Structure formats: C-alpha cells, structure tokens
Short mmCIF file of C-alpha atoms in Angstrom, two decimals:
data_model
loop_
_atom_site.label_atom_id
_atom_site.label_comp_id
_atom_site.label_asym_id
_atom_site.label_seq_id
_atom_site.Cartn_x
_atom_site.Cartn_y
_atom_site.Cartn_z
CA UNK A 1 6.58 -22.71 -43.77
CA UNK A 2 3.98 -20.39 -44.66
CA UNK A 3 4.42 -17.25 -46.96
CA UNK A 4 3.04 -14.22 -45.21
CA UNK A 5 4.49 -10.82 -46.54
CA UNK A 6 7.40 -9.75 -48.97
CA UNK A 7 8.73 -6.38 -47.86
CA UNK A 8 11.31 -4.02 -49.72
CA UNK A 9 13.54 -3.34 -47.57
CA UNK A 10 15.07 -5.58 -44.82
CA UNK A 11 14.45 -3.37 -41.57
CA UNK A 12 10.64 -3.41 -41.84
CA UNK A 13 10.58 -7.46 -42.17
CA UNK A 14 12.96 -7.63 -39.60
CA UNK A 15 11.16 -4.58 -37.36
CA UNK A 16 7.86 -7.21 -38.58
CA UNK A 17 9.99 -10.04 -37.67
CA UNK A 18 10.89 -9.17 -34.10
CA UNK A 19 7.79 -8.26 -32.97
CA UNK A 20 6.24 -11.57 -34.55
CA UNK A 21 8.82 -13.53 -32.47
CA UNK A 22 8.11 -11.74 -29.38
CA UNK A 23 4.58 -12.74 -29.91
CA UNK A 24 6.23 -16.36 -29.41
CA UNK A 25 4.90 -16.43 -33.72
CA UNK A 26 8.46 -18.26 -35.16
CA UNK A 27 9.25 -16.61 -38.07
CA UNK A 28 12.22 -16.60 -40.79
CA UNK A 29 13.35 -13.89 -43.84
CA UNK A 30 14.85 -15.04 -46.52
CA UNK A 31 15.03 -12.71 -50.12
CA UNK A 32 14.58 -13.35 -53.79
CA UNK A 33 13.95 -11.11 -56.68
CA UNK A 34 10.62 -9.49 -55.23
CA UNK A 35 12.53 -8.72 -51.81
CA UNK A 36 12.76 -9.70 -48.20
CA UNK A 37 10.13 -12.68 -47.54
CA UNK A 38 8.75 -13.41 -44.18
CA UNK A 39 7.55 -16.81 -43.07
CA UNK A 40 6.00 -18.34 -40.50
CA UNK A 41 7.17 -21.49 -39.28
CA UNK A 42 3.90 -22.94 -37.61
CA UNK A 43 1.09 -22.93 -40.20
CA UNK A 44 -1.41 -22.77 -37.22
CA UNK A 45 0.07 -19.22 -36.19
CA UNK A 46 -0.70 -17.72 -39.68
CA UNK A 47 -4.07 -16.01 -38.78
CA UNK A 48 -2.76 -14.61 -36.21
CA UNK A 49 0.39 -13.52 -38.01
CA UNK A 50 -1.98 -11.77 -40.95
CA UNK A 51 -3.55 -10.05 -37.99
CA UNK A 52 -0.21 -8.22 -36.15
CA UNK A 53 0.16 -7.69 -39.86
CA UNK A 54 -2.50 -5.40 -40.21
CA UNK A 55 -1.93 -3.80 -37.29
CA UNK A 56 1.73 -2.94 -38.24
CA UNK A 57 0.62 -1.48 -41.61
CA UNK A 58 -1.92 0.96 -40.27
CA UNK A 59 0.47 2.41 -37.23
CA UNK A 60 4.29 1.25 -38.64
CA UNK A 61 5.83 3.66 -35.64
CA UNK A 62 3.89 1.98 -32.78
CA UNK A 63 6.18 2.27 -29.76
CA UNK A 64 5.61 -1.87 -29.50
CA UNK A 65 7.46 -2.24 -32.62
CA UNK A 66 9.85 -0.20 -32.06
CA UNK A 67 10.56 -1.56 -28.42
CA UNK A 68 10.40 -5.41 -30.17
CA UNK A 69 13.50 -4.51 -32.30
CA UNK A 70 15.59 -3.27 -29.45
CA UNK A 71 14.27 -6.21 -27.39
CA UNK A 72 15.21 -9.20 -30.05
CA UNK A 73 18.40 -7.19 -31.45
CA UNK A 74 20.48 -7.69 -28.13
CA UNK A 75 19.21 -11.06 -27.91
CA UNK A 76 21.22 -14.27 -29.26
CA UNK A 77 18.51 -14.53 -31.92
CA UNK A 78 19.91 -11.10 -33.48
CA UNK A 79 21.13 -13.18 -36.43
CA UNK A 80 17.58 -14.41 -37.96
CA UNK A 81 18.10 -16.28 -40.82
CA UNK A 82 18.45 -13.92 -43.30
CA UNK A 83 19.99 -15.27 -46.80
CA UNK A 84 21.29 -12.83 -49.28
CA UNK A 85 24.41 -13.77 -51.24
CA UNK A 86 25.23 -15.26 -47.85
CA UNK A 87 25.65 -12.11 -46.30
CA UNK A 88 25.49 -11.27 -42.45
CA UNK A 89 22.77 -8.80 -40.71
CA UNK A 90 25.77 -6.77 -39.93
CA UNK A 91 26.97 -6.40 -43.73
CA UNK A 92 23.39 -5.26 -44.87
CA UNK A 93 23.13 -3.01 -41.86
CA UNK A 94 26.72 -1.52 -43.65
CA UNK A 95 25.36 -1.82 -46.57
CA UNK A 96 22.91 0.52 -46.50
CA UNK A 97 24.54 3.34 -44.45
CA UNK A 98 25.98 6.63 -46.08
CA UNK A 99 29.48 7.43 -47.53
CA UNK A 100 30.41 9.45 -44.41
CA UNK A 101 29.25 6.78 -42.02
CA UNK A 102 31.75 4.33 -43.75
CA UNK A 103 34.30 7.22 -44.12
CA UNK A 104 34.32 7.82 -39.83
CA UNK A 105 34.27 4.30 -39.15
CA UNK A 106 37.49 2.87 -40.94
CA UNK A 107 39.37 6.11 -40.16
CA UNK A 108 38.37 5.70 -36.19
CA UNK A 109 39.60 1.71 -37.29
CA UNK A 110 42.91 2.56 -38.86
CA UNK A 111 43.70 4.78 -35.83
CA UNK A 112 43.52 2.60 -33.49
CA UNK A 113 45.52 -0.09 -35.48
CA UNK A 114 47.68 2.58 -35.70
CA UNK A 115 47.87 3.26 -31.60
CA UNK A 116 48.46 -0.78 -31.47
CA UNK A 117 51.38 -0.76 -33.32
CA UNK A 118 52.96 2.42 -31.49
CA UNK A 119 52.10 5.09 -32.75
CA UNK A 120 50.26 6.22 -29.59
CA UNK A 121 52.71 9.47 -28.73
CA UNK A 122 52.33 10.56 -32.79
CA UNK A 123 49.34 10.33 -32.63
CA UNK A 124 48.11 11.98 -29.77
CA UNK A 125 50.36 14.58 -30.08
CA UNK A 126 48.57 15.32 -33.67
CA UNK A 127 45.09 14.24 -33.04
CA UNK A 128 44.25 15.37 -29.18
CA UNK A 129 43.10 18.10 -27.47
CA UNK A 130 45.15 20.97 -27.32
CA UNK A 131 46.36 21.63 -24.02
CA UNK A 132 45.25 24.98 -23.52
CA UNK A 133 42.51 26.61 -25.76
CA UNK A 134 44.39 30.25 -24.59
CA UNK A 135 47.45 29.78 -26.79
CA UNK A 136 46.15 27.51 -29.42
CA UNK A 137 47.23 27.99 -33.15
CA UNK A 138 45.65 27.95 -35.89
CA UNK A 139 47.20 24.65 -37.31
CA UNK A 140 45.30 22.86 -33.98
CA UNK A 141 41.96 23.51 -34.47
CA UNK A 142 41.27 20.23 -36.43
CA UNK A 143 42.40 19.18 -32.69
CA UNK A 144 38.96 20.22 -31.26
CA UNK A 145 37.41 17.82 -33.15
CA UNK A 146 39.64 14.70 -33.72
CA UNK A 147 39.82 12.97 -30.20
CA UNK A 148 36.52 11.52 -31.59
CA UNK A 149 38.87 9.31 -33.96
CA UNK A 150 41.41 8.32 -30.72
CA UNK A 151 39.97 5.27 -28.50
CA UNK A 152 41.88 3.60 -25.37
CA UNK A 153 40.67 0.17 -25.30
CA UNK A 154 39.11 -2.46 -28.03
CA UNK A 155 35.85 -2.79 -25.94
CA UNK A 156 35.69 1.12 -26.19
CA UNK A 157 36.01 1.08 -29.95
CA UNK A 158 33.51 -1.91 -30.76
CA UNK A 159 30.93 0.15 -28.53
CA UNK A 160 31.02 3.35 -29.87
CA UNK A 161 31.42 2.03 -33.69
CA UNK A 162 28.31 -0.15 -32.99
CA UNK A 163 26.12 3.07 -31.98
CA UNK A 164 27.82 5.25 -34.56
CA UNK A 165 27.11 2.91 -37.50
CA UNK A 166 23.54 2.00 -36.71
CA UNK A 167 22.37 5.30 -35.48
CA UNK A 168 24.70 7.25 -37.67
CA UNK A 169 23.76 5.28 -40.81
CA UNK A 170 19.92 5.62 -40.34
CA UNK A 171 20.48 9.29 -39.73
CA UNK A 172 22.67 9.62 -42.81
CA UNK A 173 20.11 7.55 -44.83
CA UNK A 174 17.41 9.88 -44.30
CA UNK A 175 18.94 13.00 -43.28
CA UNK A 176 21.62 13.09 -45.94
CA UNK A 177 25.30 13.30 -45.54
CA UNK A 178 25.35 16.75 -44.53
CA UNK A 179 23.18 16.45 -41.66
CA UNK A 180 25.76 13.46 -40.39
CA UNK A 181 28.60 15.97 -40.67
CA UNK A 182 27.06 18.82 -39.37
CA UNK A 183 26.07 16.49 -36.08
CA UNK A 184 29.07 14.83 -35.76
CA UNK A 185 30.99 18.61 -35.76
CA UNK A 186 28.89 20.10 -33.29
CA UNK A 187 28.57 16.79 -30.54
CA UNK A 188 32.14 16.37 -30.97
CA UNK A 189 32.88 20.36 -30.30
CA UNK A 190 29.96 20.39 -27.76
CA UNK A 191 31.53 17.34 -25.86
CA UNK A 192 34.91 18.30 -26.24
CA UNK A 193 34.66 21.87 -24.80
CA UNK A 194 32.59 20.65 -21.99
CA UNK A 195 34.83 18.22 -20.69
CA UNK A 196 37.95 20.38 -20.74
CA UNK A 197 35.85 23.60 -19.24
CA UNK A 198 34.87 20.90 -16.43
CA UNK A 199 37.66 18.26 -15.83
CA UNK A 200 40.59 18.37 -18.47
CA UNK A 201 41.67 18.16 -21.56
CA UNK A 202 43.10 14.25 -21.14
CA UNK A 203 39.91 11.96 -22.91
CA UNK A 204 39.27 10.39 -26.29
CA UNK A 205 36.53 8.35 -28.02
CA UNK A 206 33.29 8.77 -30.09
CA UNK A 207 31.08 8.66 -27.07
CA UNK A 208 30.31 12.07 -27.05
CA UNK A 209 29.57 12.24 -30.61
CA UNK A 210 27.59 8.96 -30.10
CA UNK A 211 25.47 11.18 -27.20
CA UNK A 212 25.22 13.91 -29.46
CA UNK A 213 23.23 11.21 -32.53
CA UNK A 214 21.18 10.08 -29.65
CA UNK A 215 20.08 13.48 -27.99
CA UNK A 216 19.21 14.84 -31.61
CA UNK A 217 17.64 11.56 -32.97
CA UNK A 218 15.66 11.56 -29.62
CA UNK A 219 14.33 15.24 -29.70
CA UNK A 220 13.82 15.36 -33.39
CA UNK A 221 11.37 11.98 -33.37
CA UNK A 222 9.53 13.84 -30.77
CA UNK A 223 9.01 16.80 -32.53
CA UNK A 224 8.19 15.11 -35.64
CA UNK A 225 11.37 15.79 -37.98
CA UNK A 226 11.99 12.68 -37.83
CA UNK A 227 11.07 8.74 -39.06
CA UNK A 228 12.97 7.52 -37.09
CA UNK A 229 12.20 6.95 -33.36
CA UNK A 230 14.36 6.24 -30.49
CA UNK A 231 12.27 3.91 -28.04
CA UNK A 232 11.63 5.76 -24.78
CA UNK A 233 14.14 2.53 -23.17
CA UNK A 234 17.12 2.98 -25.18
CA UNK A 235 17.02 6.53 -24.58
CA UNK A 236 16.17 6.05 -21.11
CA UNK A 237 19.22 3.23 -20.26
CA UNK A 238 21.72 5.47 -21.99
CA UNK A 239 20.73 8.04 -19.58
CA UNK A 240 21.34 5.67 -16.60
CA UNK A 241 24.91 5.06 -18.23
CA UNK A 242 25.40 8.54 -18.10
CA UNK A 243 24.49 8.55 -14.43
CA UNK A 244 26.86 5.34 -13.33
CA UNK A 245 29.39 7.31 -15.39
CA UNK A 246 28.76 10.66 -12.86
CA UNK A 247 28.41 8.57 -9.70
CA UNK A 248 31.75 6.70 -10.62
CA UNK A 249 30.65 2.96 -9.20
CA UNK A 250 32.71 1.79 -11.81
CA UNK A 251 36.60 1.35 -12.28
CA UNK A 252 37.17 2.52 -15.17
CA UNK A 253 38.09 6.24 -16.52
CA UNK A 254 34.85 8.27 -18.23
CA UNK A 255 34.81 11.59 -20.01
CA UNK A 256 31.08 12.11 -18.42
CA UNK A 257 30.88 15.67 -19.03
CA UNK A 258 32.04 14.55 -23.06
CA UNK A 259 28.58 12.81 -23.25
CA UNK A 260 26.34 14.89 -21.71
CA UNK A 261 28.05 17.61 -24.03
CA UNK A 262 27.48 15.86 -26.64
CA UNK A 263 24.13 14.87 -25.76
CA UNK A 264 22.67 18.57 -25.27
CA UNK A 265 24.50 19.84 -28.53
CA UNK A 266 22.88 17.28 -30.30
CA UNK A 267 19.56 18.13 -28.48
CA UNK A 268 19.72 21.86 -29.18
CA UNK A 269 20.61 21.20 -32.56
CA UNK A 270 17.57 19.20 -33.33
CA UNK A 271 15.28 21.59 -31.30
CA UNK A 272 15.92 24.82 -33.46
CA UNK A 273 16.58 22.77 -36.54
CA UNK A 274 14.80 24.03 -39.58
CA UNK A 275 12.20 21.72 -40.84
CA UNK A 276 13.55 20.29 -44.59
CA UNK A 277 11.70 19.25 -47.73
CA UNK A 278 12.67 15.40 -46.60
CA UNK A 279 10.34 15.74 -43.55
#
C-alpha cells in the first residue's frame, strides 16, 4: 500500500476513489487525525494514480468524476473500506446531512411503523389529501402537504428515503436548512395538486418531493447556483422512470403526475431563484 493523498472530507476521496477504481487503479480510504487517506494497493499503479490526481484537482466537477461515483455507488463495491470508529458509508453519509434532513426521515420512519401496526385508517384520515380542495377547512391544509410522510409498501419507503437523504442532505449542506424546507413545501404542493387536478386525490409517498430535489438540483447545477451536479445519467434514467411510470408496463400503482409535479416545481423554483451569498 502506497500513500497517495489525504483529503478532508470523505466525498472527495471517495468521488477520487471511484474514479481511481474505474480506472481498474485498486484503491482503499482509511482516516486518522489528518483526515480521509487514500491508497493504492499496487505500488506499480502509483504514477499513474498521482497523474488522475492532478487532473481531478485542476477540474474537481469533470462530468467523468461525477459519472464514476454514480457508476461505483450502485455497484457491490459501494462499501470501500472506509474505517472510522467502525462506522458504515451510510452513517457518515447521515452524518453529515442537516437537522431537517434527519427531522423528515424518522418522521416518514415512525409513520410507517405506525401504518404497520394499524394505524392505517388514523392516519390517513389525518395525514392525506383532502378529498375535495372546494370544501376544505382550514384545520386540513397541513393535508396538502403531508402525504409526503404516508408510504404503501417497504420497498417504496427505502427508495424514496435513499434519494431524500443523499440528495436532500447535500442540498441542505450547502443550501442551508431553509432552502430544504422551502423545496420540500413547494415539490410536495406542486406534486400534490397536480395529481389530484389530473387523476385523484388517492396517492402517498416522497416521490414527488424526491422529483422536485432532482428537477431543482438539476437546473440549478446548470445554471451555476450550484456545487453540486447531477450527472446528465441519473437525471436522464429518472426521466425514463417517469416515462415507464406514464406508459404503465408495470403492475404496480404510480402517482406519475405527483413526480412530474414535483419535478417542474422544483425546476421553476431553481430557475427564478435568486442567486445567494453561498454561491
């Protein structure tokens, strides 16, 4: 093993890391005092190593890099040996998102424990659309929002929670809190209203808030308010799920017109979004 960089935080040596590894250059992080150490395994590979270096440094936002992430994080080698106290990639990733990322994930949690153990009708009745937006009171408008919190299977909840915690704790990182809140508001009501103007008001899930991070994390990265950048193929595969979901070649229910709602408020938002002191 051959020392190559130390890096402060542990998403550059990993964003390092994967594309090192899809360079077929074996690599491993470990941390000490200093911060998150990358090595390479083959001693022979270290020129070369020193080289994609370089070339990281001088253009960090590269699309290759970015692309090398997505690549090697839905791969089994997502878990790269990284030792910290013995903690996970996924605690660090949950370590370093915001208080309101933590806050919507173990509410969205507890409320589906809750719908396991029957409270389903309660629930529902408390947390779901309203039935008709015409005679709706003032004690329901939490309602417009909160079918965000409700989901109707365990795969549903696991993929929605894994989108909302990675993109929503990078946005919250270096947006702020706020920003999250605002987002999250304004997908949910954008995704909401859209699917009961166009189908009903029967759905429930994050998704649409979840299309709402990526259309304004998308947009946003291209107009330069933001670090972070989506890679053209996640953006691009999420917009082939949205048109399986419209085409309905699979068997299972979709509030469709929830994401693309959610997906154009968080689009619009990030379009005529004034530029802050952070960018």
């Amino acid at each position: 093993m051959r020392h190559l960089a130390t890096f402060a935080d542990i998403r550059t040596a990993k964003a390092v890391s994967d594309y090192l590894q899809n360079q077929q250059i074996d690599n491993e992080i470990s941390s000490d005092e200093q911060g998150w150490c990358l090595f390479i395994a083959d001693e022979s590979q270290l020129d070369r190593a020193q080289q994609e270096l370089e070339q990281f440094v001088n253009n960090p936002y590269d699309q290759k890099y970015l692309d090398a992430s997505w690549i090697r994080s839905q791969s089994a080698d997502i878990y790269t040996k990284v030792s910290k106290s013995n903690n996970s990639l996924f605690k660090q990733i949950w370590l370093e998102t915001g208080i309101v990322t933590r806050i919507v994930s173990l509410t969205v949690l507890v409320i589906f424990a809750l719908q396991i153990v029957g409270f389903h009708p309660w629930i529902y009745h408390y947390l779901g659309f309203p039935i008709s937006l015409a005679a709706i009171d003032i004690s329901q408008l939490h309602q417009l929002v909160t079918p965000a919190f409700m989901h109707g299977s365990l795969v549903h909840l696991l993929f929605n929670l894994f989108w909302w915690i990675w993109l929503g704790g990078k946005l919250e990182v270096e947006k702020g809190s706020g920003l999250l809140i605002n987002l999250f508001l304004i997908s949910a009501l954008g995704a909401h209203l859209c699917q009961y103007s166009m189908v009903s008001g029967s759905f429930l899930g994050l998704s649409g808030v979840v299309y709402g991070l990526l259309g304004y994390a998308w947009v946003a990265g291209k107009l330069n308010k933001l670090k972070l950048q989506i890679p053209n193929g996640i953006f691009i595969m999420m917009l082939l799920w949205l048109v399986v979901g419209f085409a309905e070649v699979l068997a299972i229910p979709m509030a469709n017109w929830a994401h693309l709602g959610g997906m154009i408020a968080g689009m619009v938002w990030a379009r005529f979004e004034k530029p802050t002191r952070s960018n």
